[in-house]
PDB file of C-alpha atoms in Angstrom:
ATOM      1  CA  UNK A  71     -45.005  26.848 -10.281  1.00 47.00           C
ATOM      2  CA  UNK A  72     -46.193  30.309 -11.296  1.00 54.00           C
ATOM      3  CA  UNK A  73     -47.827  32.360  -8.537  1.00 59.00           C
ATOM      4  CA  UNK A  74     -50.148  34.241 -10.929  1.00 66.00           C
ATOM      5  CA  UNK A  75     -51.026  34.250 -14.614  1.00 66.00           C
ATOM      6  CA  UNK A  76     -48.735  37.266 -14.987  1.00 80.00           C
ATOM      7  CA  UNK A  77     -45.616  35.494 -13.726  1.00 86.00           C
ATOM      8  CA  UNK A  78     -42.962  34.362 -16.161  1.00 91.00           C
ATOM      9  CA  UNK A  79     -40.063  31.908 -15.861  1.00 93.00           C
ATOM     10  CA  UNK A  80     -37.753  34.922 -15.599  1.00 94.00           C
ATOM     11  CA  UNK A  81     -39.691  36.106 -12.552  1.00 96.00           C
ATOM     12  CA  UNK A  82     -39.165  32.743 -10.884  1.00 96.00           C
ATOM     13  CA  UNK A  83     -35.454  32.890 -11.656  1.00 97.00           C
ATOM     14  CA  UNK A  84     -35.307  36.367 -10.098  1.00 97.00           C
ATOM     15  CA  UNK A  85     -37.130  35.183  -6.967  1.00 97.00           C
ATOM     16  CA  UNK A  86     -34.683  32.311  -6.647  1.00 98.00           C
ATOM     17  CA  UNK A  87     -31.680  34.589  -7.143  1.00 98.00           C
ATOM     18  CA  UNK A  88     -32.900  36.990  -4.452  1.00 98.00           C
ATOM     19  CA  UNK A  89     -33.716  34.145  -2.040  1.00 98.00           C
ATOM     20  CA  UNK A  90     -30.221  32.719  -2.450  1.00 98.00           C
ATOM     21  CA  UNK A  91     -28.676  36.145  -1.873  1.00 98.00           C
ATOM     22  CA  UNK A  92     -30.712  36.646   1.309  1.00 98.00           C
ATOM     23  CA  UNK A  93     -29.782  33.214   2.653  1.00 98.00           C
ATOM     24  CA  UNK A  94     -26.098  33.668   1.886  1.00 98.00           C
ATOM     25  CA  UNK A  95     -25.436  37.377   2.474  1.00 98.00           C
ATOM     26  CA  UNK A  96     -28.149  38.791   4.739  1.00 98.00           C
ATOM     27  CA  UNK A  97     -29.961  36.527   7.187  1.00 97.00           C
ATOM     28  CA  UNK A  98     -26.830  35.126   8.932  1.00 97.00           C
ATOM     29  CA  UNK A  99     -25.384  38.596   9.557  1.00 97.00           C
ATOM     30  CA  UNK A 100     -28.179  41.156   9.808  1.00 97.00           C
ATOM     31  CA  UNK A 101     -28.582  40.959  13.596  1.00 96.00           C
ATOM     32  CA  UNK A 102     -25.186  42.644  13.854  1.00 97.00           C
ATOM     33  CA  UNK A 103     -26.334  45.290  11.379  1.00 97.00           C
ATOM     34  CA  UNK A 104     -29.265  46.065  13.647  1.00 95.00           C
ATOM     35  CA  UNK A 105     -26.760  46.793  16.403  1.00 93.00           C
ATOM     36  CA  UNK A 106     -24.471  48.919  14.230  1.00 93.00           C
ATOM     37  CA  UNK A 107     -27.375  50.842  12.684  1.00 92.00           C
ATOM     38  CA  UNK A 108     -26.445  50.324   9.034  1.00 94.00           C
ATOM     39  CA  UNK A 109     -26.184  47.816   6.213  1.00 97.00           C
ATOM     40  CA  UNK A 110     -22.495  47.318   5.309  1.00 97.00           C
ATOM     41  CA  UNK A 111     -21.526  48.935   2.047  1.00 96.00           C
ATOM     42  CA  UNK A 112     -19.848  45.789   0.726  1.00 97.00           C
ATOM     43  CA  UNK A 113     -23.181  43.941   0.921  1.00 98.00           C
ATOM     44  CA  UNK A 114     -24.824  46.600  -1.232  1.00 98.00           C
ATOM     45  CA  UNK A 115     -21.938  46.444  -3.691  1.00 98.00           C
ATOM     46  CA  UNK A 116     -22.401  42.690  -3.978  1.00 98.00           C
ATOM     47  CA  UNK A 117     -26.071  43.300  -4.740  1.00 98.00           C
ATOM     48  CA  UNK A 118     -24.954  45.657  -7.471  1.00 98.00           C
ATOM     49  CA  UNK A 119     -22.527  43.097  -8.867  1.00 97.00           C
ATOM     50  CA  UNK A 120     -25.402  40.599  -8.963  1.00 97.00           C
ATOM     51  CA  UNK A 121     -27.478  43.037 -11.030  1.00 97.00           C
ATOM     52  CA  UNK A 122     -30.052  43.624  -8.285  1.00 98.00           C
ATOM     53  CA  UNK A 123     -29.801  47.403  -7.841  1.00 98.00           C
ATOM     54  CA  UNK A 124     -31.004  48.540 -11.242  1.00 94.00           C
ATOM     55  CA  UNK A 125     -33.825  46.214 -12.241  1.00 96.00           C
ATOM     56  CA  UNK A 126     -35.852  48.974 -13.924  1.00 94.00           C
ATOM     57  CA  UNK A 127     -32.975  51.224 -15.026  1.00 96.00           C
ATOM     58  CA  UNK A 128     -31.516  51.492 -18.523  1.00 95.00           C
ATOM     59  CA  UNK A 129     -29.129  48.788 -19.657  1.00 95.00           C
ATOM     60  CA  UNK A 130     -26.573  51.304 -20.921  1.00 96.00           C
ATOM     61  CA  UNK A 131     -26.084  52.443 -17.318  1.00 96.00           C
ATOM     62  CA  UNK A 132     -25.865  48.983 -15.793  1.00 96.00           C
ATOM     63  CA  UNK A 133     -29.581  48.344 -15.316  1.00 96.00           C
ATOM     64  CA  UNK A 134     -31.697  45.423 -16.497  1.00 96.00           C
ATOM     65  CA  UNK A 135     -34.251  47.392 -18.573  1.00 95.00           C
ATOM     66  CA  UNK A 136     -36.985  45.344 -16.885  1.00 96.00           C
ATOM     67  CA  UNK A 137     -40.659  46.270 -16.698  1.00 95.00           C
ATOM     68  CA  UNK A 138     -42.600  47.459 -13.649  1.00 93.00           C
ATOM     69  CA  UNK A 139     -43.938  43.992 -12.798  1.00 95.00           C
ATOM     70  CA  UNK A 140     -40.437  42.511 -12.720  1.00 96.00           C
ATOM     71  CA  UNK A 141     -39.365  45.330 -10.422  1.00 96.00           C
ATOM     72  CA  UNK A 142     -42.243  44.475  -8.070  1.00 96.00           C
ATOM     73  CA  UNK A 143     -41.291  40.798  -8.142  1.00 97.00           C
ATOM     74  CA  UNK A 144     -37.859  41.909  -6.938  1.00 98.00           C
ATOM     75  CA  UNK A 145     -39.331  44.071  -4.149  1.00 97.00           C
ATOM     76  CA  UNK A 146     -41.593  41.257  -2.943  1.00 97.00           C
ATOM     77  CA  UNK A 147     -38.783  38.686  -3.065  1.00 98.00           C
ATOM     78  CA  UNK A 148     -36.421  41.020  -1.204  1.00 98.00           C
ATOM     79  CA  UNK A 149     -39.072  41.470   1.475  1.00 97.00           C
ATOM     80  CA  UNK A 150     -38.883  37.797   2.384  1.00 96.00           C
ATOM     81  CA  UNK A 151     -35.979  38.896   4.569  1.00 96.00           C
ATOM     82  CA  UNK A 152     -36.803  39.069   8.269  1.00 94.00           C
ATOM     83  CA  UNK A 153     -34.813  42.315   8.574  1.00 96.00           C
ATOM     84  CA  UNK A 154     -36.926  45.230   7.387  1.00 95.00           C
ATOM     85  CA  UNK A 155     -34.134  47.747   7.929  1.00 96.00           C
ATOM     86  CA  UNK A 156     -32.103  46.006   5.246  1.00 98.00           C
ATOM     87  CA  UNK A 157     -35.102  45.863   2.919  1.00 97.00           C
ATOM     88  CA  UNK A 158     -35.946  49.564   3.177  1.00 97.00           C
ATOM     89  CA  UNK A 159     -32.297  50.554   2.755  1.00 98.00           C
ATOM     90  CA  UNK A 160     -32.344  48.820  -0.619  1.00 98.00           C
ATOM     91  CA  UNK A 161     -35.838  49.850  -1.723  1.00 97.00           C
ATOM     92  CA  UNK A 162     -35.204  53.524  -1.009  1.00 97.00           C
ATOM     93  CA  UNK A 163     -32.148  53.259  -3.237  1.00 98.00           C
ATOM     94  CA  UNK A 164     -33.887  51.340  -6.047  1.00 97.00           C
ATOM     95  CA  UNK A 165     -37.525  52.515  -5.917  1.00 96.00           C
ATOM     96  CA  UNK A 166     -37.731  55.814  -4.048  1.00 96.00           C
ATOM     97  CA  UNK A 167     -34.559  57.809  -4.674  1.00 97.00           C
ATOM     98  CA  UNK A 168     -32.916  56.305  -7.747  1.00 96.00           C
ATOM     99  CA  UNK A 169     -36.013  56.660  -9.968  1.00 96.00           C
ATOM    100  CA  UNK A 170     -35.779  60.459  -9.709  1.00 97.00           C
ATOM    101  CA  UNK A 171     -32.512  60.263 -11.631  1.00 97.00           C
ATOM    102  CA  UNK A 172     -33.836  57.534 -13.928  1.00 96.00           C
ATOM    103  CA  UNK A 173     -36.958  59.506 -14.875  1.00 95.00           C
ATOM    104  CA  UNK A 174     -35.742  63.114 -14.898  1.00 96.00           C
ATOM    105  CA  UNK A 175     -31.975  63.012 -15.334  1.00 97.00           C
ATOM    106  CA  UNK A 176     -30.281  64.399 -18.415  1.00 98.00           C
ATOM    107  CA  UNK A 177     -28.076  62.032 -20.433  1.00 97.00           C
ATOM    108  CA  UNK A 178     -25.037  63.696 -18.858  1.00 98.00           C
ATOM    109  CA  UNK A 179     -26.420  63.284 -15.324  1.00 98.00           C
ATOM    110  CA  UNK A 180     -27.297  59.654 -15.933  1.00 98.00           C
ATOM    111  CA  UNK A 181     -23.906  58.899 -17.447  1.00 98.00           C
ATOM    112  CA  UNK A 182     -22.182  60.511 -14.465  1.00 98.00           C
ATOM    113  CA  UNK A 183     -24.138  58.820 -11.688  1.00 98.00           C
ATOM    114  CA  UNK A 184     -26.327  55.886 -12.757  1.00 98.00           C
ATOM    115  CA  UNK A 185     -23.572  53.324 -13.448  1.00 98.00           C
ATOM    116  CA  UNK A 186     -22.267  53.814  -9.900  1.00 98.00           C
ATOM    117  CA  UNK A 187     -25.817  53.779  -8.490  1.00 98.00           C
ATOM    118  CA  UNK A 188     -26.620  50.433 -10.110  1.00 98.00           C
ATOM    119  CA  UNK A 189     -23.233  49.077  -8.998  1.00 98.00           C
ATOM    120  CA  UNK A 190     -23.902  49.959  -5.351  1.00 97.00           C
ATOM    121  CA  UNK A 191     -20.949  52.337  -5.280  1.00 98.00           C
ATOM    122  CA  UNK A 192     -23.167  55.373  -4.735  1.00 98.00           C
ATOM    123  CA  UNK A 193     -26.080  54.913  -2.322  1.00 98.00           C
ATOM    124  CA  UNK A 194     -28.964  57.296  -2.849  1.00 98.00           C
ATOM    125  CA  UNK A 195     -31.477  59.101  -0.655  1.00 98.00           C
ATOM    126  CA  UNK A 196     -34.329  61.468  -1.425  1.00 97.00           C
ATOM    127  CA  UNK A 197     -34.840  64.631   0.615  1.00 96.00           C
ATOM    128  CA  UNK A 198     -38.502  65.581   0.654  1.00 95.00           C
ATOM    129  CA  UNK A 199     -39.894  65.254   4.202  1.00 94.00           C
ATOM    130  CA  UNK A 200     -39.323  68.139   6.616  1.00 94.00           C
ATOM    131  CA  UNK A 201     -40.162  68.796  10.273  1.00 88.00           C
ATOM    132  CA  UNK A 202     -43.420  70.418   9.127  1.00 80.00           C
ATOM    133  CA  UNK A 203     -43.996  68.784   5.747  1.00 75.00           C
ATOM    134  CA  UNK A 204     -44.259  65.069   5.009  1.00 70.00           C
ATOM    135  CA  UNK A 205     -46.834  63.861   2.516  1.00 70.00           C
ATOM    136  CA  UNK A 206     -47.954  67.501   2.246  1.00 77.00           C
ATOM    137  CA  UNK A 207     -45.063  68.189  -0.095  1.00 82.00           C
ATOM    138  CA  UNK A 208     -46.276  71.667  -1.011  1.00 77.00           C
ATOM    139  CA  UNK A 209     -45.812  72.743   2.619  1.00 84.00           C
ATOM    140  CA  UNK A 210     -42.023  72.445   2.531  1.00 91.00           C
ATOM    141  CA  UNK A 211     -39.831  75.368   3.575  1.00 94.00           C
ATOM    142  CA  UNK A 212     -36.471  74.433   2.053  1.00 97.00           C
ATOM    143  CA  UNK A 213     -35.610  76.947  -0.667  1.00 97.00           C
ATOM    144  CA  UNK A 214     -33.314  77.076  -3.677  1.00 98.00           C
ATOM    145  CA  UNK A 215     -32.355  80.372  -5.295  1.00 98.00           C
ATOM    146  CA  UNK A 216     -30.502  80.785  -8.580  1.00 97.00           C
ATOM    147  CA  UNK A 217     -27.282  82.766  -8.160  1.00 97.00           C
ATOM    148  CA  UNK A 218     -25.407  83.058 -11.437  1.00 97.00           C
ATOM    149  CA  UNK A 219     -24.172  79.630 -12.478  1.00 98.00           C
ATOM    150  CA  UNK A 220     -25.158  78.088  -9.153  1.00 98.00           C
ATOM    151  CA  UNK A 221     -28.149  77.269  -6.986  1.00 99.00           C
ATOM    152  CA  UNK A 222     -28.135  78.261  -3.304  1.00 99.00           C
ATOM    153  CA  UNK A 223     -30.063  75.829  -1.066  1.00 99.00           C
ATOM    154  CA  UNK A 224     -31.197  76.492   2.514  1.00 98.00           C
ATOM    155  CA  UNK A 225     -33.403  74.402   4.762  1.00 97.00           C
ATOM    156  CA  UNK A 226     -33.789  71.203   6.746  1.00 96.00           C
ATOM    157  CA  UNK A 227     -35.009  67.739   5.810  1.00 97.00           C
ATOM    158  CA  UNK A 228     -36.205  65.191   8.370  1.00 95.00           C
ATOM    159  CA  UNK A 229     -36.675  61.387   8.587  1.00 94.00           C
ATOM    160  CA  UNK A 230     -34.467  60.774   5.543  1.00 97.00           C
ATOM    161  CA  UNK A 231     -33.743  57.080   4.983  1.00 96.00           C
ATOM    162  CA  UNK A 232     -30.111  56.452   3.947  1.00 97.00           C
ATOM    163  CA  UNK A 233     -29.469  59.980   5.163  1.00 96.00           C
ATOM    164  CA  UNK A 234     -26.433  59.182   7.307  1.00 95.00           C
ATOM    165  CA  UNK A 235     -24.524  56.841   5.018  1.00 94.00           C
ATOM    166  CA  UNK A 236     -25.815  57.907   1.606  1.00 96.00           C
ATOM    167  CA  UNK A 237     -23.632  59.433  -1.090  1.00 98.00           C
ATOM    168  CA  UNK A 238     -26.070  61.082  -3.476  1.00 98.00           C
ATOM    169  CA  UNK A 239     -29.180  63.022  -2.462  1.00 99.00           C
ATOM    170  CA  UNK A 240     -32.114  64.119  -4.605  1.00 98.00           C
ATOM    171  CA  UNK A 241     -33.464  67.163  -2.796  1.00 98.00           C
ATOM    172  CA  UNK A 242     -36.743  69.010  -3.267  1.00 97.00           C
ATOM    173  CA  UNK A 243     -36.786  72.765  -2.653  1.00 97.00           C
ATOM    174  CA  UNK A 244     -39.085  75.700  -3.271  1.00 97.00           C
ATOM    175  CA  UNK A 245     -37.959  77.784  -6.239  1.00 97.00           C
ATOM    176  CA  UNK A 246     -40.835  80.258  -6.349  1.00 92.00           C
ATOM    177  CA  UNK A 247     -43.706  81.701  -4.340  1.00 89.00           C
ATOM    178  CA  UNK A 248     -46.523  79.554  -5.743  1.00 88.00           C
ATOM    179  CA  UNK A 249     -47.576  76.614  -3.575  1.00 86.00           C
ATOM    180  CA  UNK A 250     -46.450  73.966  -6.070  1.00 89.00           C
ATOM    181  CA  UNK A 251     -43.418  75.884  -7.336  1.00 94.00           C
ATOM    182  CA  UNK A 252     -40.532  73.586  -6.421  1.00 96.00           C
ATOM    183  CA  UNK A 253     -37.650  71.850  -8.145  1.00 98.00           C
ATOM    184  CA  UNK A 254     -35.446  68.803  -7.609  1.00 98.00           C
ATOM    185  CA  UNK A 255     -31.677  68.990  -7.223  1.00 99.00           C
ATOM    186  CA  UNK A 256     -28.718  66.622  -7.084  1.00 99.00           C
ATOM    187  CA  UNK A 257     -26.559  67.163  -3.994  1.00 99.00           C
ATOM    188  CA  UNK A 258     -23.446  65.115  -3.365  1.00 98.00           C
ATOM    189  CA  UNK A 259     -22.234  64.214   0.109  1.00 97.00           C
ATOM    190  CA  UNK A 260     -19.386  66.509   1.120  1.00 96.00           C
ATOM    191  CA  UNK A 261     -20.788  69.596  -0.577  1.00 98.00           C
ATOM    192  CA  UNK A 262     -19.865  72.597   1.653  1.00 98.00           C
ATOM    193  CA  UNK A 263     -22.757  73.614   3.894  1.00 98.00           C
ATOM    194  CA  UNK A 264     -24.513  70.246   3.596  1.00 98.00           C
ATOM    195  CA  UNK A 265     -24.409  68.252   6.830  1.00 97.00           C
ATOM    196  CA  UNK A 266     -26.151  65.410   8.601  1.00 93.00           C
ATOM    197  CA  UNK A 267     -27.682  67.251  11.544  1.00 89.00           C
ATOM    198  CA  UNK A 268     -28.259  64.093  13.555  1.00 86.00           C
ATOM    199  CA  UNK A 269     -28.975  60.431  13.175  1.00 86.00           C
ATOM    200  CA  UNK A 270     -32.490  59.574  14.341  1.00 89.00           C
ATOM    201  CA  UNK A 271     -33.002  56.622  16.671  1.00 87.00           C
ATOM    202  CA  UNK A 272     -36.027  54.408  15.994  1.00 89.00           C
ATOM    203  CA  UNK A 273     -37.788  51.512  17.708  1.00 89.00           C
ATOM    204  CA  UNK A 274     -37.577  49.298  14.612  1.00 91.00           C
ATOM    205  CA  UNK A 275     -35.877  48.983  11.223  1.00 92.00           C
ATOM    206  CA  UNK A 276     -32.666  49.503  13.159  1.00 93.00           C
ATOM    207  CA  UNK A 277     -30.255  48.674  10.340  1.00 95.00           C
ATOM    208  CA  UNK A 278     -31.828  51.429   8.249  1.00 96.00           C
ATOM    209  CA  UNK A 279     -30.096  54.733   8.974  1.00 94.00           C
ATOM    210  CA  UNK A 280     -32.445  57.713   9.234  1.00 95.00           C
ATOM    211  CA  UNK A 281     -31.301  61.300   9.534  1.00 95.00           C
ATOM    212  CA  UNK A 282     -31.959  65.003   9.685  1.00 96.00           C
ATOM    213  CA  UNK A 283     -30.240  66.847   6.826  1.00 97.00           C
ATOM    214  CA  UNK A 284     -29.215  70.498   7.055  1.00 98.00           C
ATOM    215  CA  UNK A 285     -28.566  72.784   4.080  1.00 98.00           C
ATOM    216  CA  UNK A 286     -26.830  76.009   5.091  1.00 98.00           C
ATOM    217  CA  UNK A 287     -26.061  78.140   2.033  1.00 98.00           C
ATOM    218  CA  UNK A 288     -25.263  75.029   0.007  1.00 99.00           C
ATOM    219  CA  UNK A 289     -23.993  75.961  -3.444  1.00 99.00           C
ATOM    220  CA  UNK A 290     -24.370  73.485  -6.288  1.00 99.00           C
ATOM    221  CA  UNK A 291     -23.766  73.916 -10.032  1.00 98.00           C
ATOM    222  CA  UNK A 292     -26.706  75.011 -12.154  1.00 98.00           C
ATOM    223  CA  UNK A 293     -26.335  71.686 -13.956  1.00 98.00           C
ATOM    224  CA  UNK A 294     -27.428  69.860 -10.797  1.00 99.00           C
ATOM    225  CA  UNK A 295     -31.037  70.859 -11.398  1.00 99.00           C
ATOM    226  CA  UNK A 296     -32.854  67.535 -11.839  1.00 98.00           C
ATOM    227  CA  UNK A 297     -35.668  67.852 -14.339  1.00 97.00           C
ATOM    228  CA  UNK A 298     -37.390  71.117 -15.219  1.00 97.00           C
ATOM    229  CA  UNK A 299     -37.274  74.126 -12.941  1.00 97.00           C
ATOM    230  CA  UNK A 300     -40.594  74.550 -11.151  1.00 96.00           C
ATOM    231  CA  UNK A 301     -41.787  71.028 -12.020  1.00 95.00           C
ATOM    232  CA  UNK A 302     -40.422  69.222  -8.977  1.00 94.00           C
ATOM    233  CA  UNK A 303     -43.820  68.856  -7.316  1.00 93.00           C
ATOM    234  CA  UNK A 304     -45.084  66.800 -10.231  1.00 92.00           C
ATOM    235  CA  UNK A 305     -41.924  64.691 -10.266  1.00 92.00           C
ATOM    236  CA  UNK A 306     -42.403  63.932  -6.582  1.00 92.00           C
ATOM    237  CA  UNK A 307     -46.084  63.050  -7.063  1.00 92.00           C
ATOM    238  CA  UNK A 308     -45.199  60.768  -9.973  1.00 91.00           C
ATOM    239  CA  UNK A 309     -42.543  58.982  -7.977  1.00 91.00           C
ATOM    240  CA  UNK A 310     -44.831  58.617  -4.952  1.00 91.00           C
ATOM    241  CA  UNK A 311     -46.892  56.186  -7.048  1.00 90.00           C
ATOM    242  CA  UNK A 312     -43.844  53.989  -7.613  1.00 88.00           C
ATOM    243  CA  UNK A 313     -42.942  54.200  -3.930  1.00 92.00           C
ATOM    244  CA  UNK A 314     -46.406  53.215  -2.707  1.00 93.00           C
ATOM    245  CA  UNK A 315     -46.560  50.210  -5.016  1.00 94.00           C
ATOM    246  CA  UNK A 316     -43.092  49.089  -3.915  1.00 94.00           C
ATOM    247  CA  UNK A 317     -44.156  49.372  -0.275  1.00 94.00           C
ATOM    248  CA  UNK A 318     -47.221  47.278  -1.091  1.00 95.00           C
ATOM    249  CA  UNK A 319     -44.937  44.591  -2.524  1.00 96.00           C
ATOM    250  CA  UNK A 320     -42.820  44.870   0.619  1.00 96.00           C
ATOM    251  CA  UNK A 321     -45.907  44.293   2.780  1.00 96.00           C
ATOM    252  CA  UNK A 322     -46.879  41.215   0.760  1.00 96.00           C
ATOM    253  CA  UNK A 323     -43.377  39.805   1.084  1.00 96.00           C
ATOM    254  CA  UNK A 324     -43.448  40.393   4.836  1.00 93.00           C
ATOM    255  CA  UNK A 325     -46.861  38.751   5.190  1.00 95.00           C
ATOM    256  CA  UNK A 326     -45.789  35.728   3.166  1.00 94.00           C
ATOM    257  CA  UNK A 327     -42.673  35.228   5.256  1.00 94.00           C
ATOM    258  CA  UNK A 328     -44.577  35.766   8.525  1.00 94.00           C
ATOM    259  CA  UNK A 329     -47.066  33.085   7.466  1.00 96.00           C
ATOM    260  CA  UNK A 330     -44.239  30.657   6.666  1.00 94.00           C
ATOM    261  CA  UNK A 331     -42.579  31.263  10.035  1.00 94.00           C
ATOM    262  CA  UNK A 332     -45.901  30.862  11.854  1.00 95.00           C
ATOM    263  CA  UNK A 333     -46.729  27.599  10.084  1.00 95.00           C
ATOM    264  CA  UNK A 334     -43.261  26.217  10.816  1.00 93.00           C
ATOM    265  CA  UNK A 335     -43.713  27.096  14.476  1.00 93.00           C
ATOM    266  CA  UNK A 336     -47.158  25.564  14.951  1.00 94.00           C
ATOM    267  CA  UNK A 337     -46.115  22.371  13.162  1.00 93.00           C
ATOM    268  CA  UNK A 338     -43.117  21.865  15.429  1.00 89.00           C
ATOM    269  CA  UNK A 339     -44.390  22.889  18.863  1.00 72.00           C
TER     270      UNK A 339
END
């Protein structure tokens, strides 16, 4: 039965696919992930093999070419899990970090990275928040300076989901003196000068790794500029809309599952 007039049979098939994946691959094992502080990489790869890590991305790079509503159906269905750390690990990859590459990447950048992103071979994170700048993106202090055929990045990012175990980071940095003058960059794990300063310990979402990232004279190729120079602020603001909607779908999924658990409890006590 369709939940709304906007639902389609394909949406119901997607909900069922996600529910079966959660029951088989997540719920029986995720307590251990809470203790280890991460979602195992092989689980994310199996999500990729099932076509669940690129719902809205281009088909030529392994995505499903689906519309925004289908992507939200996925986020809501995923959020029926009782382990929010697992959920946010995935949604940061699919709806908060990955879309920066999807929206602003050049054909060469997409061809290099997106197939491995949708396959779960490269896990993504987005570096925007800093010790003194969260939603106030324009207040960031991380800088990037052009030096010949390279960019030189210096600064610190804080509270970065997937920061410890990620592979590919989309990093915002100031590239000029104007308040909104910033750009986005692709930084691969292992780049000299780029380190995880520390893993951050939380009171919840324990299987979601969260980290401080340090950039100390990090040199990346000029071709790792993501989108237009000086337009990063607008890219971040655009992607914030996608993020907020995905988090709304996550909240609805949580509420639905909490109601089911509550009803089961009161009927059996």
